Amino acid sequence: MTRFAADSTTLRWGVLGATSYISTHVMPGIARTPGCELSAVASRPERAAAAAEVGRSFGATVHPDYGTLLADDALDAVYIPLPNSDHVDWTLRALAAGKHVLVEKPMAMTENDCVRIEKAAEAASRTVMEAFMYRFHPQQRRTAELLASGEIGELRVVRASFAFGIESGSGNIRLEPSLGGGATWDVGCYAVDVPLLFFGHVPQTVSARFSRRPGIDVETSAVATMDFGQGRSAVVDYSIDYGPRSYYELQGTRGSITVRNAWAMEGEDGVITVLTHDGIREETIPSANHYQLQVAAFAEAVRDNVLAPMSLADSRNTARVGASLVASAAADGANIATTGDATVVP
Ligand SMILES: NC(=O)c1ccc[n+]([C@@H]2O[C@H](COP(=O)([O-])OP(=O)(O)OC[C@H]3O[C@@H](n4cnc5c(N)ncnc54)[C@H](OP(=O)(O)O)[C@@H]3O)[C@@H](O)[C@H]2O)c1
């Protein structure tokens, strides 16, 4: 089976949803990537005007709804930045329509749904990748190099922390339970991914404590610990209540590596601090458009029919641990606290 739907060496993309953040950050990354073309966009019918505007700005075809876009034979790949609750369903529909799929994080909120996607991708001979853009920032490669160099010794503890505040009453999908809202599946899945990435496997046990802002029906902050066995552990915290925090740290037997702007925006440099008995030093990693690098890596995986750099096994593990945190917090009623003000300063 051909890897491209259209008779072309260009990967032609369609996008489901004309969301404002995505159209100003991720879509330009698709449009600018050599060998890729942002060819089509669709909104829900009631938001046709938004799709028309985004389509005009990229010179892309505008389809009347998501299903019609998937039926467009000229498209090879779709990017899915819908609410979390819709990721699994639209990924499966896109695969059934013969498209390669780049789906926003979280790909799914259960391990079982990840397995369904994996099987569907295999059956359709199509590539699926979860959009964990931070993995494509050059500072991640540098951090992995530093760890592999042995300078900080053997990895023992990973700490990761990701926070930004969302206003109550903003209508944000992150505050809506029916749309897969909650801090865990928004910022939390990034923080959870870090220890899995560096330890290379899932933890043996997890323990989570969630907090919820008054009047909000999803968890808005969390602190969790994970036991990776052999004296190795992780501590993660994440929040959609607090001011910005974007950091992770690798603690080794001889020192530590701190990534101080782990989920950097485009245009922001990475800053890495290495602390050992020999002293402290800082490295600045020049900014790069990780959205564009992510699209380029995905396109390469499609073209060469090789494993995507964010593999489906990685996605399965992240979903499994995220779901375990939710289960851990729910298992003990005493763990679920209600704290904080109703208003969050963004
Ligand atoms: N990687 C990143 O840096 C990054 C950044 C932001 C968000 N994300 C991810 O992208 C996804 C979307 O987040 P967002 O912040 O872009 O959300 P958003 O601004 O609310 O946009 C979500 C889009 O989904 C569509 N949609 C379909 N059903 C909907 C419903 N019932 N309610 C609301 N929207 C609905 C809408 O598109 P139409 O109205 O046009 O059909 C809407 O524009 C999430 O999974 C999030 O985790 C990733």
Coordinates of C-alpha atoms and ligand atoms in Angstrom, one line a residue:
M1 CA 0.0 0.0 0.0
T2 CA 1.4 3.5 -0.9
R3 CA 2.2 5.7 2.0
F4 CA 0.9 8.8 0.2
A5 CA -2.7 9.2 -0.8
A6 CA -2.0 11.6 -3.5
D7 CA 0.5 11.1 -6.4
S8 CA 3.0 13.5 -5.0
T9 CA 6.2 13.7 -3.0
T10 CA 4.6 16.4 -0.9
L11 CA 2.8 15.5 2.3
R12 CA -0.5 17.2 2.1
W13 CA -2.1 18.1 5.4
G14 CA -5.6 18.7 6.6
V15 CA -6.4 20.2 10.0
L16 CA -9.5 19.4 12.1
G17 CA -10.6 22.6 13.9
A18 CA -9.7 26.2 13.4
T19 CA -8.5 26.9 16.9
S20 CA -6.7 30.2 17.6
Y21 CA -3.6 29.0 19.4
I22 CA -3.0 26.1 16.9
S23 CA -3.6 28.3 13.8
T24 CA -1.0 30.8 15.0
H25 CA 1.6 28.3 16.3
V26 CA 1.3 24.8 14.9
M27 CA -0.2 25.4 11.5
P28 CA 2.6 27.8 10.4
G29 CA 5.0 25.0 11.4
I30 CA 3.2 22.7 9.0
A31 CA 3.1 25.3 6.2
R32 CA 6.8 26.1 6.6
T33 CA 8.2 22.6 6.7
P34 CA 9.9 21.6 3.4
G35 CA 8.0 18.7 1.7
C36 CA 4.7 19.6 3.6
E37 CA 1.7 21.6 2.5
L38 CA -1.1 22.9 4.6
S39 CA -3.8 22.0 2.1
A40 CA -7.2 21.9 4.0
V41 CA -8.9 22.9 7.2
A42 CA -12.4 22.2 8.6
S43 CA -14.4 23.5 11.6
R44 CA -17.7 22.3 13.0
P45 CA -20.5 23.6 10.7
E46 CA -21.4 26.3 13.2
R47 CA -17.9 27.7 13.1
A48 CA -17.6 27.8 9.3
A49 CA -16.5 31.5 9.4
A50 CA -13.5 30.6 11.6
A51 CA -12.4 27.8 9.2
A52 CA -12.9 30.2 6.2
E53 CA -10.6 32.8 7.8
V54 CA -7.9 30.3 8.7
G55 CA -8.2 28.6 5.2
R56 CA -7.8 32.0 3.6
S57 CA -4.7 32.9 5.6
F58 CA -3.0 29.6 4.5
G59 CA -4.4 29.4 1.0
A60 CA -6.0 26.1 2.1
T61 CA -9.2 24.4 1.0
V62 CA -12.1 24.8 3.5
H63 CA -14.3 21.8 4.1
P64 CA -17.8 22.1 5.6
D65 CA -17.1 19.6 8.5
Y66 CA -14.4 17.2 9.8
G67 CA -15.9 14.1 8.1
T68 CA -15.8 15.8 4.6
L69 CA -12.1 16.7 5.2
L70 CA -11.3 13.1 6.0
A71 CA -12.9 12.0 2.7
D72 CA -10.7 14.4 0.7
D73 CA -8.5 12.0 -1.3
A74 CA -5.9 14.7 -2.0
L75 CA -4.9 14.7 1.7
D76 CA -2.2 12.4 3.0
A77 CA -2.1 13.4 6.7
V78 CA -4.3 15.1 9.3
Y79 CA -3.4 17.0 12.4
I80 CA -6.0 16.7 15.2
P81 CA -6.0 19.5 17.8
L82 CA -9.5 18.9 19.1
P83 CA -10.6 18.7 22.8
N84 CA -9.0 15.7 24.5
S85 CA -12.2 13.7 24.6
D86 CA -12.3 13.7 20.8
H87 CA -8.7 12.5 20.1
V88 CA -9.4 8.8 20.0
D89 CA -12.5 8.8 17.9
W90 CA -11.2 11.2 15.2
T91 CA -7.8 9.4 15.1
L92 CA -9.6 6.1 14.4
R93 CA -11.8 7.8 11.8
A94 CA -8.8 9.4 10.1
L95 CA -7.0 6.1 10.0
A96 CA -10.1 4.4 8.5
A97 CA -10.0 7.1 5.8
G98 CA -6.4 6.2 5.0
K99 CA -4.7 9.3 6.6
H100 CA -1.5 9.5 8.6
V101 CA -2.3 11.2 11.9
L102 CA -0.5 13.7 14.1
V103 CA -2.8 14.0 17.2
E104 CA -2.4 16.4 20.0
K105 CA -1.5 15.3 23.5
P106 CA -2.9 13.3 25.1
M107 CA -3.4 10.8 22.3
A108 CA -5.7 8.9 24.6
M109 CA -6.6 8.9 28.3
T110 CA -6.4 5.1 28.7
E111 CA -3.8 2.5 27.7
N112 CA -6.6 0.5 26.1
D113 CA -7.5 3.3 23.7
C114 CA -3.8 3.6 22.8
V115 CA -3.8 -0.1 21.9
R116 CA -6.9 0.4 19.7
I117 CA -5.2 3.2 17.9
E118 CA -2.0 1.1 17.5
K119 CA -4.0 -1.8 16.0
A120 CA -5.9 0.5 13.6
A121 CA -2.6 2.2 12.5
E122 CA -1.1 -1.2 11.8
A123 CA -4.1 -2.4 9.9
A124 CA -4.2 0.7 7.8
S125 CA -0.4 0.8 7.4
R126 CA -0.5 4.4 8.5
T127 CA 1.7 6.5 10.8
V128 CA 0.3 7.9 14.0
M129 CA 2.2 10.2 16.4
E130 CA 1.2 12.1 19.5
A131 CA 2.2 15.7 19.4
F132 CA 4.6 16.1 22.3
M133 CA 6.4 19.1 20.8
Y134 CA 8.8 19.6 23.7
R135 CA 10.7 16.5 22.7
F136 CA 11.7 18.2 19.5
H137 CA 13.3 21.3 21.1
P138 CA 17.1 21.1 20.7
Q139 CA 17.6 21.4 24.4
Q140 CA 16.2 17.8 24.9
R141 CA 18.9 16.4 22.7
R142 CA 21.5 18.3 24.6
T143 CA 20.1 17.1 27.9
A144 CA 20.2 13.5 26.8
E145 CA 23.8 14.0 25.6
L146 CA 24.8 15.4 29.0
L147 CA 23.1 12.5 30.8
A148 CA 24.8 9.9 28.5
S149 CA 28.2 11.6 29.1
G150 CA 28.1 10.3 32.7
E151 CA 28.9 13.7 34.1
I152 CA 26.2 13.5 36.7
G153 CA 26.6 9.8 37.3
E154 CA 23.7 7.4 37.5
L155 CA 20.2 8.8 37.3
R156 CA 18.3 8.4 40.5
V157 CA 15.6 11.1 40.7
V158 CA 13.6 13.0 38.1
R159 CA 11.7 16.1 39.1
A160 CA 9.3 17.7 36.7
S161 CA 7.0 20.7 37.1
F162 CA 4.7 22.4 34.7
A163 CA 2.1 25.0 35.6
F164 CA 0.2 27.9 34.1
G165 CA -3.0 29.5 35.3
I166 CA -6.4 29.4 33.5
E167 CA -9.2 31.8 34.5
S168 CA -12.4 30.4 35.8
G169 CA -15.4 31.2 33.6
S170 CA -13.2 31.4 30.6
G171 CA -15.0 28.6 28.8
N172 CA -11.7 26.9 28.5
I173 CA -11.9 23.2 27.4
R174 CA -9.3 22.4 30.1
L175 CA -11.9 23.1 32.9
E176 CA -14.6 21.0 31.3
P177 CA -14.9 17.3 32.5
S178 CA -16.9 16.2 29.5
L179 CA -14.2 17.4 27.1
G180 CA -11.4 15.6 28.9
G181 CA -10.4 18.6 31.0
G182 CA -8.2 18.6 34.1
A183 CA -4.6 19.4 34.8
T184 CA -3.5 15.8 34.4
W185 CA -4.3 15.5 30.7
D186 CA -3.3 19.1 29.9
V187 CA 0.0 20.0 31.5
G188 CA 0.4 16.9 33.6
C189 CA 1.0 14.5 30.7
Y190 CA 4.0 16.5 29.7
A191 CA 5.5 16.4 33.3
V192 CA 4.7 12.6 33.5
D193 CA 6.4 12.0 30.1
V194 CA 9.8 13.3 31.4
P195 CA 10.6 10.5 33.9
L196 CA 9.3 7.9 31.4
L197 CA 11.6 9.4 28.8
F198 CA 14.7 9.4 30.9
F199 CA 14.2 6.1 32.9
G200 CA 12.9 4.4 29.7
H201 CA 10.0 2.5 31.3
V202 CA 6.9 2.9 33.4
P203 CA 7.1 3.1 37.2
Q204 CA 6.3 0.2 39.5
T205 CA 3.9 2.3 41.6
V206 CA 2.5 5.9 41.7
S207 CA 0.9 8.0 44.3
A208 CA -1.0 11.2 43.5
R209 CA -2.7 13.9 45.5
F210 CA -5.0 16.2 43.5
S211 CA -6.5 19.6 44.4
R212 CA -9.5 21.3 42.8
R213 CA -10.4 24.9 42.6
P214 CA -13.8 25.7 44.1
G215 CA -16.5 25.6 41.5
I216 CA -14.4 23.6 39.0
D217 CA -15.2 19.9 38.4
V218 CA -11.8 18.8 37.3
E219 CA -8.5 18.5 39.2
T220 CA -6.6 21.8 38.8
S221 CA -3.3 20.9 40.6
A222 CA -1.5 17.7 41.5
V223 CA 1.6 16.4 43.2
A224 CA 2.7 12.8 42.5
T225 CA 5.5 10.5 43.3
M226 CA 6.6 7.5 41.2
D227 CA 8.8 4.5 42.2
F228 CA 10.9 3.2 39.3
G229 CA 12.6 0.5 41.4
Q230 CA 16.2 0.1 42.3
G231 CA 16.2 3.3 44.3
R232 CA 15.0 5.4 41.4
S233 CA 12.0 7.7 41.7
A234 CA 10.3 10.7 40.3
V235 CA 8.4 13.7 41.8
V236 CA 6.1 15.6 39.5
D237 CA 3.7 18.5 40.1
Y238 CA 1.5 20.3 37.7
S239 CA -1.2 22.9 37.8
I240 CA -3.6 25.0 35.8
D241 CA -4.1 27.1 38.9
Y242 CA -0.7 28.6 39.4
G243 CA 1.6 31.1 37.7
P244 CA 4.1 29.7 35.1
R245 CA 6.5 27.0 35.9
S246 CA 8.3 25.0 33.2
Y247 CA 11.2 22.9 34.6
Y248 CA 12.6 19.5 35.0
E249 CA 15.7 18.2 36.8
L250 CA 17.7 15.0 36.5
Q251 CA 19.4 14.1 39.8
G252 CA 22.3 11.8 39.4
T253 CA 24.8 10.2 41.8
R254 CA 27.4 12.8 41.0
G255 CA 25.4 15.9 40.2
S256 CA 22.3 17.3 38.5
I257 CA 21.1 18.7 35.2
T258 CA 18.3 21.3 35.4
V259 CA 16.3 22.3 32.3
R260 CA 14.9 25.6 33.3
N261 CA 12.5 26.3 30.5
A262 CA 11.5 22.8 29.6
W263 CA 8.3 23.6 27.7
A264 CA 9.8 26.6 25.9
M265 CA 7.7 28.6 23.4
E266 CA 9.0 29.2 19.9
G267 CA 11.6 31.9 20.0
E268 CA 12.6 31.1 23.6
D269 CA 16.1 29.7 24.3
G270 CA 16.6 26.7 26.4
V271 CA 18.7 27.1 29.5
I272 CA 20.4 24.1 31.1
T273 CA 22.3 24.2 34.4
V274 CA 24.8 21.4 35.3
L275 CA 25.8 21.2 38.9
T276 CA 28.5 18.8 40.1
H277 CA 31.3 18.7 42.7
D278 CA 33.4 20.5 40.1
G279 CA 31.1 23.5 40.1
I280 CA 28.1 24.9 38.3
R281 CA 27.8 26.0 34.7
E282 CA 25.0 27.1 32.4
E283 CA 24.4 26.4 28.8
T284 CA 22.0 28.3 26.6
I285 CA 20.5 26.3 23.7
P286 CA 19.3 28.7 21.0
S287 CA 15.6 28.7 20.3
A288 CA 14.2 26.6 17.5
N289 CA 10.6 26.1 16.3
H290 CA 9.9 22.8 17.9
Y291 CA 6.5 22.7 16.2
Q292 CA 8.2 22.7 12.8
L293 CA 10.8 20.2 13.9
Q294 CA 8.0 17.9 15.1
V295 CA 6.2 18.2 11.8
A296 CA 9.4 17.5 9.9
A297 CA 10.1 14.4 12.1
F298 CA 6.6 13.1 11.5
A299 CA 6.8 13.7 7.7
E300 CA 10.2 11.8 7.7
A301 CA 8.6 8.8 9.6
V302 CA 5.8 8.7 7.0
R303 CA 8.0 9.0 4.0
D304 CA 10.6 6.4 5.2
N305 CA 8.0 4.2 6.8
V306 CA 10.0 4.1 10.1
L307 CA 8.9 4.4 13.7
A308 CA 7.8 7.9 14.6
P309 CA 10.2 9.5 17.2
M310 CA 7.4 9.8 19.7
S311 CA 6.5 6.1 19.5
L312 CA 3.1 4.5 20.1
A313 CA 4.7 2.6 23.0
D314 CA 5.7 5.9 24.5
S315 CA 2.1 7.2 24.2
R316 CA 0.7 4.0 25.7
N317 CA 3.0 4.4 28.7
T318 CA 2.2 8.0 29.2
A319 CA -1.5 7.3 29.1
R320 CA -1.1 4.3 31.5
V321 CA 0.7 6.4 34.0
G322 CA -1.6 9.4 33.7
A323 CA -4.6 7.1 34.2
S324 CA -2.8 5.6 37.3
L325 CA -2.4 9.0 38.8
V326 CA -6.1 9.7 38.4
A327 CA -6.9 6.3 39.9
S328 CA -4.5 6.9 42.8
A329 CA -6.0 10.3 43.7
A330 CA -9.5 8.9 43.5
A331 CA -8.7 5.8 45.5
D332 CA -8.3 7.7 48.7
G333 CA -11.0 10.3 49.4
A334 CA -8.6 12.0 51.8
N335 CA -6.3 12.7 49.0
I336 CA -8.8 14.9 47.1
A337 CA -8.5 18.3 48.6
T338 CA -10.2 21.5 47.6
T339 CA -7.9 24.5 47.8
G340 CA -7.1 27.8 46.4
D341 CA -8.9 30.9 45.2
A342 CA -11.7 30.9 42.6
T343 CA -9.7 33.4 40.6
V344 CA -6.4 32.6 39.0
V345 CA -4.0 35.2 37.8
P346 CA -2.9 34.1 34.3
Ligands
LIG1 N1 1.2 21.2 21.8 C1 0.8 22.4 22.2 O1 1.6 23.3 22.4 C2 -0.6 22.6 22.5 C3 -1.0 23.9 22.8 C4 -2.4 24.1 23.0 C5 -3.3 23.1 22.9 N2 -2.8 21.8 22.7 C6 -3.8 20.7 22.6 O2 -4.6 21.0 21.5 C7 -5.9 20.5 21.8 C8 -6.9 21.8 21.6 O3 -6.5 22.7 22.6 P1 -6.8 24.3 22.3 O4 -6.2 25.0 23.4 O5 -6.4 24.7 20.9 O6 -8.4 24.3 22.5 P2 -9.4 25.3 21.9 O7 -8.8 26.6 21.6 O8 -10.6 25.3 22.7 O9 -9.8 24.7 20.5 C9 -10.4 23.4 20.4 C10 -11.0 23.2 19.0 O10 -11.6 22.0 18.9 C11 -12.8 22.1 18.2 N3 -13.9 21.5 18.9 C12 -14.6 20.4 18.6 N4 -15.6 20.1 19.5 C13 -15.5 21.1 20.4 C14 -16.2 21.3 21.6 N5 -17.2 20.5 22.0 N6 -15.9 22.4 22.3 C15 -14.9 23.2 22.0 N7 -14.1 23.0 20.9 C16 -14.4 22.0 20.1 C17 -13.0 23.6 17.9 O11 -12.7 23.7 16.5 P3 -13.8 24.3 15.5 O12 -14.8 25.1 16.3 O13 -13.0 25.1 14.5 O14 -14.4 23.1 14.9 C18 -12.0 24.3 18.7 O15 -11.5 25.4 18.1 C19 -5.9 20.0 23.2 O16 -5.8 18.6 23.1 C20 -4.7 20.5 23.8 O17 -4.1 19.6 24.7 C21 -1.5 21.6 22.5

